[in-house]
Tab-separated table of N, CA and C in Angstrom:
chain	number	residue	atom	x	y	z
K	210	MET	N	99.968	111.144	120.439
K	210	MET	CA	98.856	111.573	119.639
K	210	MET	C	98.086	110.360	119.164
K	211	ASP	N	96.789	110.511	119.127
K	211	ASP	CA	95.941	109.425	118.660
K	211	ASP	C	94.617	110.017	118.211
K	212	GLU	N	93.937	109.287	117.374
K	212	GLU	CA	92.630	109.739	116.926
K	212	GLU	C	91.555	109.217	117.863
K	213	PHE	N	90.438	109.881	117.866
K	213	PHE	CA	89.284	109.434	118.641
K	213	PHE	C	88.030	109.921	117.931
K	214	ALA	N	86.907	109.372	118.302
K	214	ALA	CA	85.645	109.725	117.644
K	214	ALA	C	84.837	110.688	118.500
K	215	PHE	N	84.495	111.840	117.919
K	215	PHE	CA	83.515	112.721	118.547
K	215	PHE	C	82.156	112.027	118.434
K	216	HIS	N	81.874	111.552	117.206
K	216	HIS	CA	80.674	110.793	116.885
K	216	HIS	C	81.115	109.666	115.964
K	217	LYS	N	81.099	108.425	116.469
K	217	LYS	CA	81.615	107.287	115.722
K	217	LYS	C	81.033	107.217	114.308
K	218	GLY	N	81.930	107.124	113.345
K	218	GLY	CA	81.539	107.043	111.958
K	218	GLY	C	81.265	108.388	111.309
K	219	CYS	N	81.246	109.452	112.099
K	219	CYS	CA	80.907	110.773	111.538
K	219	CYS	C	82.034	111.784	111.679
K	220	ALA	N	82.504	111.979	112.909
K	220	ALA	CA	83.486	113.036	113.159
K	220	ALA	C	84.595	112.522	114.074
K	221	TYR	N	85.824	112.706	113.625
K	221	TYR	CA	86.986	112.265	114.386
K	221	TYR	C	87.893	113.445	114.703
K	222	GLY	N	88.604	113.331	115.813
K	222	GLY	CA	89.554	114.352	116.207
K	222	GLY	C	90.880	113.708	116.563
K	223	THR	N	91.814	114.521	117.008
K	223	THR	CA	93.121	114.053	117.438
K	223	THR	C	93.358	114.549	118.852
K	224	VAL	N	93.758	113.653	119.734
K	224	VAL	CA	94.073	114.037	121.100
K	224	VAL	C	95.598	114.015	121.253
K	225	LEU	N	96.126	115.050	121.880
K	225	LEU	CA	97.565	115.153	122.139
K	225	LEU	C	97.768	115.080	123.644
K	226	VAL	N	98.660	114.196	124.078
K	226	VAL	CA	98.873	113.949	125.503
K	226	VAL	C	100.360	114.061	125.819
K	227	ASP	N	100.674	114.695	126.932
K	227	ASP	CA	102.043	114.719	127.450
K	227	ASP	C	102.177	113.473	128.317
K	228	VAL	N	102.842	112.459	127.793
K	228	VAL	CA	102.940	111.177	128.482
K	228	VAL	C	103.743	111.298	129.777
K	229	GLU	N	104.803	112.082	129.758
K	229	GLU	CA	105.633	112.239	130.958
K	229	GLU	C	104.862	112.900	132.093
K	230	ALA	N	104.065	113.911	131.760
K	230	ALA	CA	103.294	114.614	132.791
K	230	ALA	C	101.971	113.904	133.094
K	231	GLY	N	101.555	113.009	132.194
K	231	GLY	CA	100.319	112.282	132.391
K	231	GLY	C	99.072	113.151	132.274
K	232	ARG	N	99.103	114.090	131.331
K	232	ARG	CA	97.933	114.973	131.178
K	232	ARG	C	97.701	115.286	129.701
K	233	GLY	N	96.452	115.588	129.410
K	233	GLY	CA	96.105	116.000	128.059
K	233	GLY	C	96.681	117.366	127.762
K	234	VAL	N	97.091	117.576	126.523
K	234	VAL	CA	97.678	118.850	126.115
K	234	VAL	C	96.728	119.620	125.212
K	235	ASP	N	96.121	118.915	124.254
K	235	ASP	CA	95.254	119.599	123.305
K	235	ASP	C	94.358	118.590	122.613
K	236	VAL	N	93.272	119.092	122.058
K	236	VAL	CA	92.371	118.304	121.225
K	236	VAL	C	92.221	119.050	119.912
K	237	LEU	N	92.560	118.372	118.825
K	237	LEU	CA	92.446	118.974	117.503
K	237	LEU	C	91.102	118.577	116.897
K	238	PRO	N	90.496	119.464	116.123
K	238	PRO	CA	89.133	119.234	115.654
K	238	PRO	C	88.962	118.138	114.601
K	239	ASP	N	90.073	117.647	114.053
K	239	ASP	CA	89.984	116.579	113.047
K	239	ASP	C	91.259	115.745	113.106
K	240	ARG	N	91.420	114.852	112.157
K	240	ARG	CA	92.620	114.000	112.139
K	240	ARG	C	93.392	114.151	110.837
K	241	THR	N	93.395	115.352	110.305
K	241	THR	CA	94.109	115.599	109.053
K	241	THR	C	95.560	115.987	109.324
K	242	SER	N	96.406	115.708	108.351
K	242	SER	CA	97.819	116.064	108.500
K	242	SER	C	97.995	117.578	108.516
K	243	GLU	N	97.148	118.297	107.810
K	243	GLU	CA	97.257	119.752	107.763
K	243	GLU	C	97.001	120.382	109.139
K	244	THR	N	95.990	119.885	109.824
K	244	THR	CA	95.673	120.428	111.147
K	244	THR	C	96.803	120.152	112.120
K	245	PHE	N	97.314	118.907	112.101
K	245	PHE	CA	98.401	118.594	113.022
K	245	PHE	C	99.678	119.336	112.653
K	246	ALA	N	99.947	119.490	111.366
K	246	ALA	CA	101.185	120.139	110.923
K	246	ALA	C	101.320	121.551	111.479
K	247	ALA	N	100.219	122.236	111.698
K	247	ALA	CA	100.269	123.592	112.246
K	247	ALA	C	100.574	123.587	113.747
K	248	TRP	N	100.247	122.517	114.441
K	248	TRP	CA	100.360	122.483	115.897
K	248	TRP	C	101.811	122.578	116.401
K	249	PRO	N	102.771	121.767	115.914
K	249	PRO	CA	104.145	121.848	116.427
K	249	PRO	C	104.799	123.217	116.227
K	250	ALA	N	104.439	123.914	115.161
K	250	ALA	CA	105.005	125.246	114.928
K	250	ALA	C	104.570	126.222	116.021
K	251	GLU	N	103.352	126.052	116.499
K	251	GLU	CA	102.820	126.915	117.554
K	251	GLU	C	103.224	126.456	118.958
K	252	HIS	N	103.651	125.192	119.082
K	252	HIS	CA	103.991	124.609	120.390
K	252	HIS	C	105.315	123.842	120.284
K	253	PRO	N	106.437	124.526	120.124
K	253	PRO	CA	107.726	123.819	119.989
K	253	PRO	C	108.125	123.156	121.307
K	254	GLY	N	109.011	122.196	121.201
K	254	GLY	CA	109.549	121.593	122.411
K	254	GLY	C	109.386	120.092	122.512
K	255	ALA	N	108.560	119.502	121.672
K	255	ALA	CA	108.393	118.049	121.729
K	255	ALA	C	109.647	117.378	121.176
K	256	GLY	N	110.190	116.431	121.921
K	256	GLY	CA	111.379	115.703	121.477
K	256	GLY	C	111.030	114.379	120.847
K	257	ILE	N	109.931	113.780	121.314
K	257	ILE	CA	109.476	112.485	120.798
K	257	ILE	C	107.963	112.561	120.617
K	258	ILE	N	107.494	112.077	119.495
K	258	ILE	CA	106.057	111.990	119.266
K	258	ILE	C	105.693	110.522	119.217
K	259	CYS	N	104.814	110.145	120.099
K	259	CYS	CA	104.323	108.777	120.168
K	259	CYS	C	102.985	108.761	119.432
K	260	ARG	N	102.888	107.979	118.393
K	260	ARG	CA	101.693	108.018	117.551
K	260	ARG	C	101.254	106.625	117.148
K	261	ASP	N	100.038	106.560	116.600
K	261	ASP	CA	99.575	105.272	116.091
K	261	ASP	C	100.112	105.077	114.684
K	262	ARG	N	99.648	104.040	114.017
K	262	ARG	CA	100.205	103.669	112.719
K	262	ARG	C	99.546	104.381	111.544
K	263	ALA	N	98.642	105.296	111.792
K	263	ALA	CA	97.920	105.964	110.708
K	263	ALA	C	98.879	106.730	109.801
K	264	SER	N	98.735	106.525	108.505
K	264	SER	CA	99.648	107.172	107.553
K	264	SER	C	99.490	108.688	107.564
K	265	VAL	N	98.308	109.184	107.907
K	265	VAL	CA	98.109	110.629	107.954
K	265	VAL	C	99.012	111.258	109.020
K	266	TYR	N	99.216	110.564	110.140
K	266	TYR	CA	100.090	111.082	111.191
K	266	TYR	C	101.560	110.973	110.786
K	267	THR	N	101.910	109.942	110.058
K	267	THR	CA	103.290	109.809	109.564
K	267	THR	C	103.636	111.009	108.696
K	268	LYS	N	102.755	111.313	107.770
K	268	LYS	CA	102.966	112.447	106.861
K	268	LYS	C	103.033	113.756	107.647
K	269	ALA	N	102.140	113.932	108.596
K	269	ALA	CA	102.081	115.176	109.364
K	269	ALA	C	103.349	115.398	110.173
K	270	VAL	N	103.845	114.351	110.825
K	270	VAL	CA	105.052	114.487	111.644
K	270	VAL	C	106.244	114.818	110.762
K	271	LYS	N	106.368	114.159	109.634
K	271	LYS	CA	107.491	114.425	108.726
K	271	LYS	C	107.464	115.865	108.214
K	272	GLU	N	106.283	116.386	107.940
K	272	GLU	CA	106.160	117.764	107.449
K	272	GLU	C	106.342	118.791	108.565
K	273	ALA	N	105.688	118.561	109.690
K	273	ALA	CA	105.632	119.568	110.753
K	273	ALA	C	106.829	119.557	111.676
K	274	ALA	N	107.367	118.376	111.921
K	274	ALA	CA	108.464	118.271	112.896
K	274	ALA	C	109.466	117.218	112.435
K	275	PRO	N	110.206	117.510	111.363
K	275	PRO	CA	111.113	116.496	110.810
K	275	PRO	C	112.256	116.100	111.745
K	276	ASP	N	112.595	116.934	112.717
K	276	ASP	CA	113.688	116.613	113.640
K	276	ASP	C	113.230	115.841	114.873
K	277	VAL	N	111.931	115.703	115.040
K	277	VAL	CA	111.383	115.011	116.208
K	277	VAL	C	111.411	113.508	115.959
K	278	ARG	N	111.797	112.758	116.976
K	278	ARG	CA	111.787	111.292	116.878
K	278	ARG	C	110.362	110.783	117.023
K	279	GLU	N	110.069	109.707	116.301
K	279	GLU	CA	108.746	109.093	116.375
K	279	GLU	C	108.841	107.746	117.071
K	280	ALA	N	107.801	107.420	117.810
K	280	ALA	CA	107.738	106.130	118.485
K	280	ALA	C	106.302	105.625	118.422
K	281	ALA	N	106.152	104.326	118.434
K	281	ALA	CA	104.817	103.729	118.499
K	281	ALA	C	104.499	103.444	119.956
K	282	ASP	N	103.256	103.621	120.333
K	282	ASP	CA	102.894	103.325	121.713
K	282	ASP	C	102.750	101.816	121.906
K	283	ARG	N	102.715	101.389	123.154
K	283	ARG	CA	102.687	99.968	123.499
K	283	ARG	C	101.507	99.250	122.843
K	284	ARG	N	100.337	99.863	122.898
K	284	ARG	CA	99.137	99.223	122.336
K	284	ARG	C	99.311	98.956	120.847
K	285	HIS	N	99.842	99.930	120.119
K	285	HIS	CA	99.997	99.764	118.681
K	285	HIS	C	101.151	98.819	118.338
K	286	LEU	N	102.180	98.776	119.164
K	286	LEU	CA	103.247	97.793	118.950
K	286	LEU	C	102.700	96.382	119.121
K	287	LEU	N	101.919	96.163	120.176
K	287	LEU	CA	101.323	94.843	120.404
K	287	LEU	C	100.341	94.484	119.293
K	288	GLN	N	99.618	95.474	118.808
K	288	GLN	CA	98.681	95.244	117.706
K	288	GLN	C	99.442	94.820	116.447
K	289	SER	N	100.553	95.474	116.170
K	289	SER	CA	101.367	95.119	115.003
K	289	SER	C	101.969	93.725	115.163
K	290	LEU	N	102.465	93.416	116.354
K	290	LEU	CA	103.037	92.094	116.618
K	290	LEU	C	101.972	91.012	116.451
K	291	SER	N	100.801	91.244	117.001
K	291	SER	CA	99.710	90.284	116.890
K	291	SER	C	99.343	90.025	115.431
K	292	ALA	N	99.265	91.078	114.652
K	292	ALA	CA	98.936	90.939	113.231
K	292	ALA	C	100.012	90.133	112.498
K	293	ALA	N	101.267	90.372	112.823
K	293	ALA	CA	102.365	89.640	112.181
K	293	ALA	C	102.339	88.158	112.544
K	294	VAL	N	102.058	87.855	113.809
K	294	VAL	CA	101.987	86.452	114.241
K	294	VAL	C	100.822	85.748	113.553
K	295	LYS	N	99.666	86.392	113.506
K	295	LYS	CA	98.497	85.796	112.840
K	295	LYS	C	98.794	85.537	111.366
K	296	LYS	N	99.423	86.501	110.708
K	296	LYS	CA	99.739	86.354	109.287
K	296	LYS	C	100.681	85.173	109.068
K	297	THR	N	101.696	85.067	109.919
K	297	THR	CA	102.659	83.978	109.804
K	297	THR	C	101.985	82.629	110.040
K	298	CYS	N	101.135	82.564	111.057
K	298	CYS	CA	100.427	81.309	111.345
K	298	CYS	C	99.519	80.917	110.185
K	299	ARG	N	98.819	81.890	109.598
K	299	ARG	CA	97.951	81.593	108.448
K	299	ARG	C	98.765	81.084	107.268
K	300	GLN	N	99.943	81.676	107.057
K	300	GLN	CA	100.776	81.260	105.932
K	300	GLN	C	101.291	79.839	106.109
K	301	HIS	N	101.499	79.418	107.346
K	301	HIS	CA	102.090	78.103	107.609
K	301	HIS	C	101.069	77.065	108.071
K	302	ARG	N	99.817	77.439	108.181
K	302	ARG	CA	98.788	76.570	108.741
K	302	ARG	C	98.718	75.220	108.040
K	303	ASN	N	98.768	75.207	106.751
K	303	ASN	CA	98.610	73.959	106.002
K	303	ASN	C	99.936	73.356	105.538
K	304	ARG	N	100.998	73.880	106.058
K	304	ARG	CA	102.317	73.366	105.652
K	304	ARG	C	102.817	72.350	106.670
K	305	ASN	N	103.605	71.446	106.190
K	305	ASN	CA	104.121	70.387	107.052
K	305	ASN	C	105.128	70.889	108.073
K	306	CYS	N	105.762	72.042	107.827
K	306	CYS	CA	106.814	72.506	108.732
K	306	CYS	C	106.273	72.728	110.144
K	307	LEU	N	105.111	73.337	110.274
K	307	LEU	CA	104.544	73.553	111.611
K	307	LEU	C	103.967	72.267	112.173
K	308	ARG	N	103.311	71.487	111.332
K	308	ARG	CA	102.717	70.236	111.798
K	308	ARG	C	103.812	69.312	112.343
K	309	LYS	N	104.920	69.194	111.633
K	309	LYS	CA	106.025	68.329	112.050
K	309	LYS	C	106.587	68.811	113.387
K	310	HIS	N	106.811	70.127	113.519
K	310	HIS	CA	107.350	70.691	114.757
K	310	HIS	C	106.393	70.457	115.918
K	311	THR	N	105.106	70.627	115.692
K	311	THR	CA	104.101	70.426	116.735
K	311	THR	C	104.069	68.970	117.162
K	312	GLU	N	104.145	68.060	116.196
K	312	GLU	CA	104.140	66.625	116.517
K	312	GLU	C	105.387	66.240	117.316
K	313	GLU	N	106.538	66.807	116.976
K	313	GLU	CA	107.772	66.534	117.721
K	313	GLU	C	107.647	67.013	119.162
K	314	GLU	N	107.091	68.214	119.359
K	314	GLU	CA	106.915	68.736	120.713
K	314	GLU	C	105.944	67.878	121.514
K	315	ALA	N	104.879	67.408	120.866
K	315	ALA	CA	103.901	66.563	121.553
K	315	ALA	C	104.540	65.249	121.976
K	316	THR	N	105.378	64.689	121.120
K	316	THR	CA	106.060	63.442	121.458
K	316	THR	C	106.988	63.641	122.647
K	317	VAL	N	107.756	64.715	122.644
K	317	VAL	CA	108.654	65.023	123.757
K	317	VAL	C	107.859	65.251	125.033
K	318	ALA	N	106.749	65.969	124.936
K	318	ALA	CA	105.908	66.230	126.114
K	318	ALA	C	105.319	64.938	126.648
K	319	ASN	N	104.881	64.044	125.760
K	319	ASN	CA	104.320	62.766	126.195
K	319	ASN	C	105.382	61.888	126.854
K	320	LEU	N	106.589	61.915	126.306
K	320	LEU	CA	107.680	61.149	126.919
K	320	LEU	C	108.004	61.695	128.304
K	321	GLY	N	107.994	63.018	128.439
K	321	GLY	CA	108.252	63.643	129.728
K	321	GLY	C	107.181	63.292	130.737
K	322	ALA	N	105.927	63.279	130.305
K	322	ALA	CA	104.821	62.935	131.204
K	322	ALA	C	104.915	61.470	131.614
K	323	ALA	N	105.293	60.593	130.679
K	323	ALA	CA	105.434	59.179	131.013
K	323	ALA	C	106.576	58.987	132.018
K	324	THR	N	107.654	59.705	131.844
K	324	THR	CA	108.792	59.609	132.761
K	324	THR	C	108.384	60.117	134.148
K	325	ASP	N	107.643	61.222	134.198
K	325	ASP	CA	107.170	61.746	135.469
K	325	ASP	C	106.261	60.765	136.159
K	326	ALA	N	105.404	60.086	135.373
K	326	ALA	CA	104.475	59.124	135.972
K	326	ALA	C	105.219	57.956	136.568
K	327	VAL	N	106.267	57.509	135.890
K	327	VAL	CA	107.066	56.399	136.391
K	327	VAL	C	107.812	56.823	137.656
K	328	THR	N	108.317	58.033	137.670
K	328	THR	CA	109.067	58.526	138.812
K	328	THR	C	108.188	58.649	140.061
K	329	VAL	N	106.933	59.032	139.871
K	329	VAL	CA	106.023	59.223	141.001
K	329	VAL	C	105.749	57.907	141.700
K	330	ARG	N	105.662	56.817	140.992
K	330	ARG	CA	105.352	55.528	141.595
K	330	ARG	C	106.438	55.135	142.508
């Protein structure tokens, strides 16, 4: 499940896809937890719901299908990982711990390049 825009900035919906079959299952008229909560009751059988990180979907899945396992899709996992790496880099940008490690790696790389140059001759 994921949200999409009917009209960007104006109207959003929810698309439901059967990942195993590779086909769309349904399109919900909005992205509210109430609308989604009604859907699993009418369409039982989902064992895993793959969703984005939107809190509205978290609430909806817990209410509508508490026994169903939840998973994040690849795109959203990579998005979360990227955000965590950026945050960590920003936190350490001005600290000596990263600068020292980077300088050590550069020294080792330069020594390796010098050794390779000597070996080639």
